[in-house]
Coordinates of C-alpha atoms and ligand atoms in Angstrom, one line a residue:
M1 CA -11.1 -8.4 -22.3
D2 CA -14.9 -8.7 -21.8
I3 CA -16.6 -11.5 -20.0
N4 CA -19.1 -13.4 -22.2
T5 CA -22.6 -13.8 -21.0
S6 CA -24.8 -16.5 -22.7
A7 CA -28.0 -18.3 -22.0
G8 CA -27.3 -21.8 -20.6
P9 CA -29.7 -24.6 -19.6
T10 CA -30.4 -22.9 -16.2
G11 CA -30.4 -19.3 -17.3
A12 CA -27.6 -16.7 -18.0
V13 CA -24.1 -18.1 -17.7
R14 CA -21.1 -15.7 -17.4
R15 CA -18.0 -17.1 -18.9
A16 CA -14.4 -16.1 -18.5
Q17 CA -11.1 -17.6 -19.5
A18 CA -10.1 -17.5 -15.8
I19 CA -12.2 -17.2 -12.6
V20 CA -10.4 -16.3 -9.4
V21 CA -12.1 -17.3 -6.2
G22 CA -11.1 -14.9 -3.4
A23 CA -10.1 -11.2 -3.1
G24 CA -7.3 -11.5 -0.6
F25 CA -3.7 -10.7 -1.6
G26 CA -3.3 -13.9 -3.7
G27 CA -6.6 -13.4 -5.6
M28 CA -6.0 -9.7 -6.2
Y29 CA -2.6 -10.3 -7.7
A30 CA -4.0 -13.2 -9.8
I31 CA -6.6 -10.9 -11.3
H32 CA -3.9 -8.3 -12.1
R33 CA -1.5 -10.7 -13.8
L34 CA -4.2 -12.6 -15.8
R35 CA -5.6 -9.3 -17.0
Q36 CA -2.2 -8.0 -17.9
E37 CA -1.7 -11.1 -20.1
G38 CA -5.0 -10.3 -21.9
L39 CA -7.2 -13.1 -20.5
S40 CA -10.8 -12.4 -19.7
V41 CA -11.0 -12.7 -15.9
L42 CA -13.6 -12.6 -13.2
G43 CA -13.2 -12.6 -9.5
L44 CA -15.8 -14.0 -7.0
E45 CA -15.6 -13.0 -3.4
A46 CA -17.8 -13.8 -0.4
G47 CA -16.9 -10.5 1.4
G48 CA -18.1 -7.1 0.4
D49 CA -14.7 -5.8 -0.8
V50 CA -11.1 -6.7 -1.2
G51 CA -8.7 -7.6 1.6
G52 CA -9.4 -11.3 2.4
T53 CA -8.4 -12.1 6.0
W54 CA -8.0 -8.4 6.7
Y55 CA -11.5 -7.7 5.5
W56 CA -12.9 -10.0 8.1
N57 CA -10.4 -9.8 11.0
R58 CA -11.2 -6.3 12.3
Y59 CA -11.0 -7.3 16.0
P60 CA -9.4 -4.9 18.4
G61 CA -5.6 -5.3 18.3
A62 CA -5.6 -7.0 14.9
R63 CA -2.0 -6.7 13.5
C64 CA 0.3 -8.7 11.3
D65 CA 3.3 -10.2 13.0
V66 CA 5.3 -10.2 9.8
T67 CA 7.0 -6.8 9.2
S68 CA 5.0 -4.5 6.9
I69 CA 7.9 -4.2 4.6
D70 CA 7.9 -7.9 4.0
Y71 CA 4.1 -8.3 4.2
S72 CA 3.5 -6.2 1.0
Y73 CA 3.5 -6.8 -2.7
A74 CA 6.9 -6.9 -4.4
F75 CA 5.7 -7.1 -8.0
S76 CA 5.3 -3.4 -8.6
Q77 CA 8.1 -0.9 -7.9
A78 CA 5.6 1.9 -8.4
I79 CA 3.3 0.6 -5.6
E80 CA 6.3 0.0 -3.3
Q81 CA 7.4 3.7 -3.8
E82 CA 3.9 5.2 -3.5
W83 CA 2.8 3.4 -0.3
T84 CA 4.4 4.3 3.1
W85 CA 3.9 2.1 6.1
S86 CA 3.5 3.9 9.4
E87 CA 4.6 1.1 11.7
V88 CA 7.1 -1.8 11.5
F89 CA 4.3 -4.2 12.2
A90 CA 1.2 -2.8 10.6
A91 CA -2.2 -2.8 12.2
G92 CA -5.0 -4.7 10.4
S93 CA -6.7 -1.5 9.5
E94 CA -3.5 -0.2 7.7
I95 CA -3.1 -3.5 5.8
L96 CA -6.7 -3.3 4.7
A97 CA -6.1 0.3 3.6
Y98 CA -3.1 -0.9 1.6
A99 CA -5.2 -3.6 0.0
N100 CA -7.8 -1.0 -1.0
F101 CA -5.0 1.3 -2.3
V102 CA -3.7 -1.5 -4.5
A103 CA -7.2 -2.3 -5.7
D104 CA -7.9 1.3 -6.6
R105 CA -4.5 1.7 -8.2
L106 CA -4.9 -1.3 -10.4
D107 CA -8.7 -1.1 -10.9
L108 CA -9.1 -4.6 -9.5
R109 CA -12.6 -4.1 -8.2
S110 CA -14.1 -3.9 -11.7
A111 CA -13.1 -7.6 -12.1
Y112 CA -14.8 -8.7 -9.0
Q113 CA -18.3 -9.6 -8.0
F114 CA -18.4 -9.2 -4.2
N115 CA -20.9 -10.6 -1.7
T116 CA -20.9 -13.8 -3.7
R117 CA -20.1 -17.1 -2.1
V118 CA -19.2 -19.9 -4.4
Q119 CA -21.2 -23.0 -3.5
T120 CA -20.4 -25.7 -6.1
I121 CA -17.6 -26.1 -8.6
A122 CA -17.7 -29.0 -11.1
F123 CA -15.6 -29.9 -14.1
D124 CA -17.6 -30.6 -17.3
D125 CA -15.6 -33.5 -18.8
A126 CA -17.1 -33.2 -22.3
R127 CA -16.6 -29.4 -22.6
R128 CA -13.5 -29.2 -20.4
V129 CA -14.7 -26.2 -18.5
W130 CA -15.4 -25.5 -14.9
T131 CA -18.9 -24.5 -13.9
L132 CA -19.5 -22.7 -10.7
T133 CA -22.7 -21.9 -8.9
T134 CA -23.1 -19.3 -6.1
D135 CA -25.4 -18.3 -3.3
Q136 CA -26.7 -15.6 -5.5
G137 CA -28.2 -18.2 -7.8
Q138 CA -25.8 -17.5 -10.6
R139 CA -23.8 -19.8 -12.9
F140 CA -20.3 -19.1 -14.2
E141 CA -18.0 -21.0 -16.5
A142 CA -14.2 -20.8 -16.8
D143 CA -11.4 -22.6 -18.7
N144 CA -9.1 -22.0 -15.7
L145 CA -10.0 -21.8 -12.1
I146 CA -7.7 -20.2 -9.5
M147 CA -8.6 -21.0 -5.9
A148 CA -7.2 -18.1 -3.8
T149 CA -9.4 -18.9 -0.8
G150 CA -6.6 -18.6 1.8
P151 CA -5.6 -20.9 4.6
L152 CA -7.5 -19.2 7.4
S153 CA -10.8 -18.0 6.0
L154 CA -13.2 -20.5 7.5
P155 CA -13.6 -19.9 11.3
K156 CA -14.0 -23.0 13.4
P157 CA -17.7 -23.4 14.3
V158 CA -18.6 -22.4 17.9
D159 CA -18.3 -25.7 19.7
I160 CA -19.7 -24.7 23.1
P161 CA -23.4 -25.5 23.4
G162 CA -26.1 -22.9 23.8
A163 CA -24.7 -19.8 21.9
D164 CA -28.2 -18.8 20.8
R165 CA -29.2 -18.7 24.5
F166 CA -26.7 -15.9 25.4
K167 CA -28.5 -12.5 25.6
G168 CA -25.4 -10.4 25.5
E169 CA -23.1 -9.5 22.6
L170 CA -21.3 -12.4 20.9
Y171 CA -18.4 -11.8 18.5
R172 CA -16.0 -14.0 16.6
S173 CA -12.6 -12.7 15.9
G174 CA -12.5 -14.0 12.3
K175 CA -15.9 -12.4 11.4
W176 CA -15.7 -9.1 13.3
P177 CA -18.5 -6.6 12.7
H178 CA -17.7 -3.5 10.6
H179 CA -19.0 -1.1 13.3
A180 CA -17.1 0.0 16.3
V181 CA -17.7 -2.1 19.4
D182 CA -17.7 -0.3 22.8
F183 CA -16.4 -2.3 25.7
S184 CA -16.5 0.5 28.3
G185 CA -18.4 -0.5 31.5
K186 CA -18.8 -4.1 30.2
R187 CA -17.8 -7.5 31.6
V188 CA -16.0 -9.1 28.7
G189 CA -14.9 -12.7 28.2
V190 CA -12.4 -13.8 25.6
V191 CA -12.3 -17.5 24.7
G192 CA -9.1 -18.6 23.1
T193 CA -5.4 -17.6 23.5
G194 CA -3.9 -18.2 20.0
S195 CA -2.5 -15.2 18.0
S196 CA -6.0 -13.6 17.8
G197 CA -6.8 -13.9 21.5
I198 CA -3.4 -12.7 22.5
Q199 CA -3.8 -9.5 20.4
I200 CA -7.4 -8.9 21.6
V201 CA -6.7 -9.2 25.4
P202 CA -4.5 -6.2 26.1
V203 CA -6.6 -3.8 23.9
V204 CA -10.0 -4.8 25.3
A205 CA -8.5 -4.6 28.8
E206 CA -7.9 -0.9 28.3
T207 CA -11.5 0.0 28.3
C208 CA -13.7 -2.8 29.7
Q209 CA -15.0 -3.0 33.3
S210 CA -13.7 -6.6 33.7
L211 CA -12.0 -9.1 31.5
T212 CA -12.0 -12.8 31.9
V213 CA -9.7 -14.8 29.6
F214 CA -10.7 -18.4 29.0
Q215 CA -7.5 -20.2 28.2
R216 CA -7.2 -23.9 27.2
T217 CA -3.8 -24.4 25.7
P218 CA -1.4 -21.5 26.5
S219 CA 0.7 -20.2 23.6
F220 CA 4.2 -19.1 23.7
T221 CA 4.3 -15.4 22.9
L222 CA 7.2 -13.0 22.5
P223 CA 7.2 -9.2 22.8
M224 CA 6.6 -7.6 19.4
R225 CA 8.1 -4.2 20.5
N226 CA 6.5 -2.5 17.5
K227 CA 7.7 0.9 16.4
K228 CA 6.6 3.8 14.3
V229 CA 8.4 4.0 10.9
S230 CA 10.2 7.4 10.9
E231 CA 10.3 9.4 7.6
D232 CA 14.1 8.8 7.4
Y233 CA 13.7 5.1 7.8
A234 CA 10.9 4.9 5.3
A235 CA 13.0 6.7 2.8
Q236 CA 16.0 4.4 3.4
L237 CA 13.7 1.4 3.0
K238 CA 12.3 2.7 -0.3
A239 CA 15.8 3.5 -1.6
N240 CA 16.9 -0.1 -0.8
M241 CA 13.8 -2.0 -1.8
A242 CA 15.3 -3.9 -4.7
G243 CA 18.1 -5.2 -2.4
L244 CA 15.7 -6.1 0.4
R245 CA 13.4 -8.0 -1.9
A246 CA 16.3 -9.9 -3.4
A247 CA 17.6 -10.8 0.1
A248 CA 14.1 -11.9 1.1
R249 CA 13.8 -14.3 -1.9
T250 CA 16.9 -16.2 -0.6
T251 CA 15.4 -16.9 2.8
F252 CA 13.5 -19.8 4.4
T253 CA 10.4 -17.7 5.1
G254 CA 10.6 -15.0 2.5
G255 CA 11.4 -12.3 4.9
V256 CA 14.5 -10.4 5.8
R257 CA 15.8 -11.4 9.3
P258 CA 19.0 -12.8 10.8
L259 CA 19.1 -16.5 10.8
S260 CA 21.9 -18.3 12.8
T261 CA 23.8 -21.2 11.4
R262 CA 24.9 -22.2 14.9
P263 CA 23.1 -25.0 16.8
L264 CA 22.2 -24.1 20.4
F265 CA 24.5 -26.6 22.2
S266 CA 27.6 -25.4 20.2
I267 CA 27.3 -22.0 22.0
P268 CA 28.6 -21.6 25.6
V269 CA 25.8 -21.3 28.2
E270 CA 26.5 -17.7 29.1
E271 CA 26.7 -16.6 25.5
R272 CA 23.4 -18.3 24.5
N273 CA 21.7 -16.8 27.6
E274 CA 23.0 -13.4 26.5
L275 CA 21.7 -14.0 23.0
M276 CA 18.2 -14.9 24.3
E277 CA 18.2 -11.8 26.6
E278 CA 19.1 -9.6 23.7
A279 CA 16.5 -11.2 21.4
W280 CA 13.9 -10.7 24.2
A281 CA 14.9 -7.1 24.6
K282 CA 14.9 -6.4 20.9
G283 CA 11.6 -8.3 20.5
A284 CA 9.8 -9.4 17.4
L285 CA 11.1 -12.2 15.2
Q286 CA 14.8 -12.0 16.3
F287 CA 14.1 -15.0 18.5
L288 CA 13.3 -17.4 15.7
G289 CA 16.7 -17.0 14.1
L290 CA 18.8 -17.5 17.2
F291 CA 19.7 -21.1 16.9
S292 CA 19.8 -23.3 13.8
D293 CA 18.3 -26.3 15.5
L294 CA 15.4 -24.7 17.3
L295 CA 12.8 -26.6 15.3
T296 CA 14.6 -29.9 15.0
N297 CA 16.4 -30.6 18.3
A298 CA 13.9 -31.2 21.2
A299 CA 16.6 -30.6 23.9
A300 CA 17.6 -27.2 22.3
N301 CA 14.0 -26.3 22.0
E302 CA 13.3 -27.0 25.6
I303 CA 16.1 -24.5 26.7
V304 CA 14.5 -21.8 24.7
A305 CA 11.0 -22.7 26.0
D306 CA 12.4 -22.6 29.6
F307 CA 13.8 -19.1 29.0
V308 CA 10.3 -17.9 27.9
R309 CA 8.6 -19.6 30.8
D310 CA 11.0 -17.8 33.2
K311 CA 10.1 -14.5 31.5
I312 CA 6.4 -15.3 32.2
S313 CA 7.3 -15.8 35.9
Q314 CA 9.2 -12.5 36.0
T315 CA 6.4 -10.6 34.3
V316 CA 3.2 -11.9 35.9
K317 CA 2.9 -11.1 39.6
D318 CA 0.4 -13.7 40.7
P319 CA 2.3 -17.0 40.7
V320 CA -0.8 -19.1 40.1
T321 CA -1.7 -17.1 37.0
A322 CA 1.9 -17.1 35.9
E323 CA 2.1 -20.9 36.2
A324 CA -1.2 -21.3 34.3
L325 CA 0.1 -19.1 31.5
K326 CA 3.2 -21.2 31.0
P327 CA 3.0 -23.5 27.9
R328 CA 4.1 -27.0 28.6
G329 CA 4.0 -30.3 26.8
Y330 CA 4.8 -29.1 23.3
P331 CA 7.9 -27.5 21.7
I332 CA 8.1 -23.7 21.4
Y333 CA 7.2 -22.8 17.8
A334 CA 5.5 -26.1 17.2
R335 CA 2.3 -24.1 17.6
R336 CA 2.2 -20.9 15.7
P337 CA 4.4 -18.4 17.5
C338 CA 2.8 -15.2 18.7
L339 CA 4.1 -11.7 19.0
D340 CA 2.3 -9.6 21.5
T341 CA 2.2 -6.1 23.0
Q342 CA 1.8 -6.2 26.8
Y343 CA 0.1 -9.6 26.8
Y344 CA 1.6 -11.0 30.0
E345 CA 1.6 -7.6 31.7
T346 CA -2.2 -7.3 31.2
Y347 CA -2.7 -10.1 33.8
N348 CA -1.3 -7.8 36.5
L349 CA -4.3 -5.5 36.0
P350 CA -6.8 -5.8 38.9
H351 CA -9.8 -6.2 36.6
V352 CA -8.3 -9.0 34.4
S353 CA -8.5 -12.7 35.4
L354 CA -7.6 -16.0 33.8
V355 CA -9.7 -19.1 33.7
D356 CA -7.7 -22.3 33.1
C357 CA -10.0 -24.3 30.9
F358 CA -8.0 -27.5 31.5
E359 CA -8.8 -27.2 35.2
E360 CA -12.2 -25.7 34.6
P361 CA -13.6 -26.4 31.1
I362 CA -16.4 -24.2 29.7
S363 CA -19.5 -26.4 29.5
A364 CA -22.1 -24.0 28.0
F365 CA -23.3 -20.6 27.2
T366 CA -26.0 -19.3 29.6
E367 CA -28.4 -16.4 29.1
T368 CA -26.0 -14.2 31.0
G369 CA -22.5 -15.6 30.3
L370 CA -20.6 -18.8 30.4
R371 CA -20.8 -21.8 32.6
T372 CA -17.7 -23.7 33.5
S373 CA -17.4 -27.0 35.3
Q374 CA -17.2 -25.0 38.6
R375 CA -19.3 -21.9 38.3
E376 CA -21.2 -19.4 36.2
I377 CA -19.4 -16.3 35.0
A378 CA -21.6 -13.3 34.1
L379 CA -20.5 -11.5 31.0
D380 CA -22.0 -8.8 28.8
V381 CA -19.7 -9.5 25.8
I382 CA -18.2 -12.8 24.7
I383 CA -15.4 -12.8 22.1
M384 CA -14.7 -16.2 20.5
A385 CA -11.1 -16.2 19.3
T386 CA -11.3 -19.9 18.8
G387 CA -9.5 -20.3 15.5
Y388 CA -10.1 -21.8 12.1
D389 CA -10.7 -24.9 10.1
A390 CA -7.4 -24.1 8.5
L391 CA -5.6 -25.0 5.2
T392 CA -8.1 -27.4 3.8
G393 CA -11.3 -26.0 5.3
P394 CA -11.9 -23.2 2.9
M395 CA -11.7 -25.4 -0.2
L396 CA -13.6 -28.3 1.3
A397 CA -16.4 -25.9 2.3
I398 CA -17.2 -25.7 -1.4
D399 CA -18.6 -28.8 -3.1
I400 CA -15.9 -29.4 -5.7
T401 CA -16.1 -32.1 -8.3
G402 CA -13.3 -32.8 -10.6
R403 CA -12.8 -35.0 -13.6
D404 CA -14.8 -38.2 -13.8
G405 CA -17.0 -37.1 -10.8
L406 CA -14.1 -37.2 -8.4
K407 CA -15.1 -35.2 -5.2
L408 CA -12.4 -33.1 -3.6
S409 CA -13.7 -34.3 -0.2
E410 CA -13.0 -37.9 -1.4
A411 CA -9.5 -37.0 -2.8
W412 CA -8.6 -35.3 0.4
R413 CA -10.2 -37.8 2.8
D414 CA -6.9 -38.8 4.4
G415 CA -5.4 -35.3 4.1
P416 CA -4.8 -32.9 1.3
R417 CA -3.0 -34.2 -1.8
S418 CA -1.5 -31.9 -4.4
Y419 CA 1.6 -31.4 -6.6
L420 CA 3.7 -28.5 -5.5
A421 CA 0.5 -27.2 -3.7
L422 CA -0.5 -25.9 -7.1
L423 CA -2.2 -28.7 -9.1
M424 CA -4.1 -31.8 -8.3
H425 CA -4.5 -35.1 -10.1
G426 CA -8.1 -35.3 -11.3
F427 CA -8.7 -31.6 -11.2
P428 CA -7.6 -30.2 -14.6
N429 CA -6.9 -26.5 -14.8
L430 CA -7.7 -26.0 -11.1
F431 CA -4.9 -24.0 -9.7
I432 CA -4.4 -23.3 -6.0
I433 CA -2.7 -20.3 -4.5
G434 CA -1.0 -20.7 -1.1
G435 CA -2.5 -24.2 -0.7
P436 CA -1.8 -27.2 1.5
N437 CA 1.4 -29.1 0.9
G438 CA 3.2 -25.8 0.1
P439 CA 5.3 -23.6 2.4
S440 CA 1.9 -22.0 3.3
I441 CA 1.8 -20.9 6.9
L442 CA 5.5 -21.1 7.5
A443 CA 6.2 -18.5 4.8
N444 CA 5.5 -14.9 4.2
Y445 CA 2.1 -15.3 2.6
I446 CA 2.4 -12.4 0.2
R447 CA 5.7 -13.6 -1.2
L448 CA 4.1 -17.1 -1.6
D449 CA 1.0 -15.6 -3.3
E450 CA 3.2 -13.8 -5.8
L451 CA 5.3 -16.9 -6.5
N452 CA 2.3 -19.1 -7.0
V453 CA 0.4 -16.7 -9.1
D454 CA 3.4 -16.1 -11.4
W455 CA 3.8 -19.9 -11.8
V456 CA 0.1 -20.4 -12.6
V457 CA -0.1 -17.6 -15.1
D458 CA 3.1 -18.8 -16.8
C459 CA 1.6 -22.3 -17.0
I460 CA -1.6 -20.9 -18.5
L461 CA 0.4 -18.9 -21.1
H462 CA 2.5 -22.0 -21.9
M463 CA -0.7 -23.9 -22.6
Q464 CA -2.0 -21.1 -24.9
R465 CA 1.3 -21.1 -26.8
E466 CA 1.4 -24.8 -27.2
G467 CA -2.2 -25.3 -28.1
L468 CA -3.0 -27.3 -24.9
A469 CA -6.4 -27.4 -23.3
T470 CA -5.8 -28.7 -19.8
V471 CA -3.1 -29.5 -17.2
E472 CA -3.2 -31.5 -14.1
A473 CA -0.7 -33.3 -11.9
T474 CA 0.2 -36.9 -12.7
A475 CA -0.8 -39.3 -9.9
E476 CA 2.9 -40.3 -9.5
A477 CA 4.1 -36.7 -9.2
Q478 CA 1.4 -35.9 -6.7
T479 CA 2.2 -39.0 -4.6
R480 CA 6.0 -38.2 -4.7
W481 CA 5.4 -34.6 -3.6
S482 CA 3.1 -35.6 -0.8
Q483 CA 5.8 -38.0 0.4
T484 CA 8.5 -35.4 0.3
V485 CA 6.3 -33.0 2.3
G486 CA 5.6 -35.7 4.9
E487 CA 9.3 -36.7 5.1
I488 CA 10.5 -33.2 5.8
A489 CA 7.6 -32.6 8.3
D490 CA 8.6 -35.7 10.2
R491 CA 12.1 -34.3 10.7
T492 CA 10.7 -31.2 12.5
L493 CA 9.0 -30.6 15.8
Y494 CA 5.9 -29.3 14.2
V495 CA 4.3 -32.7 14.1
K496 CA 4.7 -33.0 17.9
A497 CA 2.0 -30.6 18.9
D498 CA -1.8 -30.7 18.7
T499 CA -2.6 -27.5 16.9
W500 CA -4.4 -26.1 13.9
Y501 CA -1.1 -26.8 12.1
T502 CA -1.8 -30.5 12.5
G503 CA -5.5 -30.2 12.1
T504 CA -6.3 -31.5 15.6
N505 CA -8.4 -28.4 16.5
I506 CA -11.2 -29.7 14.2
E507 CA -13.0 -32.9 15.2
G508 CA -12.6 -35.7 12.6
K509 CA -9.9 -33.9 10.6
P510 CA -7.0 -36.2 9.5
R511 CA -4.0 -35.4 11.6
G512 CA -0.9 -34.3 9.8
F513 CA 1.4 -31.4 9.0
F514 CA 0.5 -30.8 5.4
V515 CA 3.0 -28.0 4.9
F516 CA 6.3 -28.0 3.0
A517 CA 8.8 -27.3 5.7
G518 CA 11.8 -27.1 3.4
G519 CA 11.7 -23.3 3.1
L520 CA 10.2 -20.8 0.7
N521 CA 13.5 -20.4 -1.1
R522 CA 13.9 -24.1 -1.8
Y523 CA 10.2 -24.4 -2.8
A524 CA 10.6 -21.5 -5.3
E525 CA 13.6 -23.3 -6.8
I526 CA 11.6 -26.5 -7.1
C527 CA 8.6 -24.8 -8.8
A528 CA 10.9 -22.9 -11.2
G529 CA 12.8 -26.2 -12.0
V530 CA 9.5 -28.0 -12.8
A531 CA 8.4 -25.3 -15.2
A532 CA 11.9 -25.1 -16.8
A533 CA 11.8 -28.9 -17.4
G534 CA 8.7 -28.5 -19.4
Y535 CA 6.3 -28.9 -16.5
E536 CA 7.7 -32.2 -15.3
G537 CA 5.1 -34.1 -13.3
C538 CA 2.2 -32.5 -15.1
C539 CA 0.0 -34.0 -17.9
F540 CA -1.7 -31.9 -20.5
T541 CA -4.4 -32.6 -23.0
A542 CA -4.4 -31.0 -26.5
R543 CA -7.0 -28.5 -27.7
Ligands
LIG601 P1 -5.8 -20.5 17.1 O1 -4.4 -20.3 17.1 O2 -6.3 -21.8 16.6 O3 -6.3 -20.3 18.6 C1 -7.6 -20.7 19.0 C2 -7.6 -20.7 20.5 O4 -9.0 -21.0 20.9 C3 -6.8 -21.8 21.1 O5 -6.2 -21.3 22.2 C4 -7.8 -22.9 21.4 O6 -7.3 -23.8 22.5 C5 -8.9 -22.1 21.9 N1 -10.2 -22.8 21.8 C6 -10.8 -23.3 20.8 N2 -12.0 -23.9 21.1 C7 -12.1 -23.7 22.5 C8 -13.1 -24.0 23.4 N3 -14.2 -24.7 23.1 N4 -12.8 -23.7 24.7 C9 -11.7 -23.0 25.1 N5 -10.8 -22.7 24.2 C10 -11.0 -23.0 22.9 O7 -6.6 -19.4 16.4 P2 -6.2 -17.8 16.2 O8 -5.8 -17.2 17.4 O9 -7.4 -17.2 15.4 O10 -5.0 -17.9 15.2 C11 -5.1 -18.7 14.0 C12 -3.9 -18.3 13.1 O11 -4.3 -17.1 12.4 C13 -2.6 -17.9 13.8 O12 -1.9 -19.0 14.2 C14 -2.0 -17.1 12.7 O13 -1.4 -17.9 11.7 C15 -3.1 -16.3 12.1 N6 -3.2 -15.1 12.8 C16 -2.1 -14.2 12.7 C17 -2.1 -13.1 13.4 C18 -0.9 -12.2 13.3 O14 -0.3 -12.1 12.2 N7 -0.5 -11.6 14.3 C19 -3.1 -12.7 14.2 C20 -4.2 -13.6 14.3 C21 -4.2 -14.8 13.6 P3 -6.8 -25.2 22.1 O15 -5.5 -24.9 21.4 O16 -6.6 -25.9 23.4 O17 -7.8 -25.9 21.2

């Protein structure tokens, strides 16, 4: 269906039945489904092409730590059969190639306007439409607005003073340039040791002259032990896709992996040590499923944390560095777990050193590098892998005004509020994909994207059939859902750590774990139940 263009009070206005903000996996699927249902749809994307996080995160070593077979669309059997992953854990470049393949295959680019950042979004109460303005000076209108802006698309601002003084090359992991960066013969500094820093360090160390890693809070990381996908294995996977997808839908995270039902202390010491050794040797996500109470029993968690700390001592030769690399003071997995390739081993290389920023905080950029509380370190290249204003940041970065002038920044002042992470009270026909208060970052994001998009499109079709104009969450349903999310979170160890999960990496952000920790499978059941019960907890207006 064509998009209408008409002259509005401030020039040409393009109007669609649905506007999708974002061209990551959630946005791309939303465009596809809405189009299939015959709606006029338009996508707006700040980047120059599809891919979302993978469009921006082109840093050396970028890789997904969800297996490629799980981290791929399930909605199209044809696409599943046509695309073949080359590695068990795909590199960022391969995932981006996959996003482009899907975009070509489904002609998704024709629905998008790229290089367009949405700046304001406001609900017109009288006309019951959303109006959007962009950095390109355009105006758009839509009956339905689908926010697929992702949880990790707004990098944390550089919070070390003097960045503009630095005369060398400065890069941010989350906004990596599209040209190749050559590290050979250069003194490189990496700031930050979350998932991004941990992937960057071993790869940059291969070619640079020297590498200084600036670590504040150490992360727990486990060996990924990535493998090539053989032709035989790829064929077996393709033959069994339906079964694999069905199995994934029944799991907590939306991925296929063994998950024990045995609590740690129910297993004899020798056996549990063997289990941990085996998981370490096999690598990847095995570890997460070893004990049923890993994320709820602090004493059990500490045993696993100690096991990993011992491995750090066994791997890193310099005892001072090994000690500094050991995470302490928070439960393992309460910060986002990392999977790495040769991360700890990299610290045994003679040209790699670690600066412990708790002992020696970075105070400023200088013209020639970084100054810490103790010294100046000369660097040719500085890579900031310092994280994101996650979950809420991307939506709050847009000036969003709902019904009766309600600002999103006001509605979310004490933390994000939503119903099922899909709808908000006071924001009619504004649908969120993969938003706060859903399983979000604990789930396989592509499964969640598909689940959310399908729910949203079904809801829009329901409104069309029933002659309804708008839908939003009731205040009561939103409050009840937020309480449920909070109560489940409080039973876990996630709330115990200061991390981007709890918002403490951004100054002034309300602290809280605004993620549904009850499992993607349970969440899917709840969302389906709400729809089946005639959209319980939602209120509609008639056309
Ligand atoms: P992150 O986990 O938030 O890590 C940021 C790091 O920067 C932390 O170690 C932080 O230390 C440090 N930092 C921030 N400001 C600093 C400063 N001024 N001085 C020194 N250190 C500073 O960010 P991320 O590594 O980009 O990862 C974010 C999320 O993206 C991941 O958790 C994951 O969900 C996703 N991701 C996934 C993959 C994957 O699939 N493998 C790869 C990359 C990212 P403090 O903690 O002390 O603040």
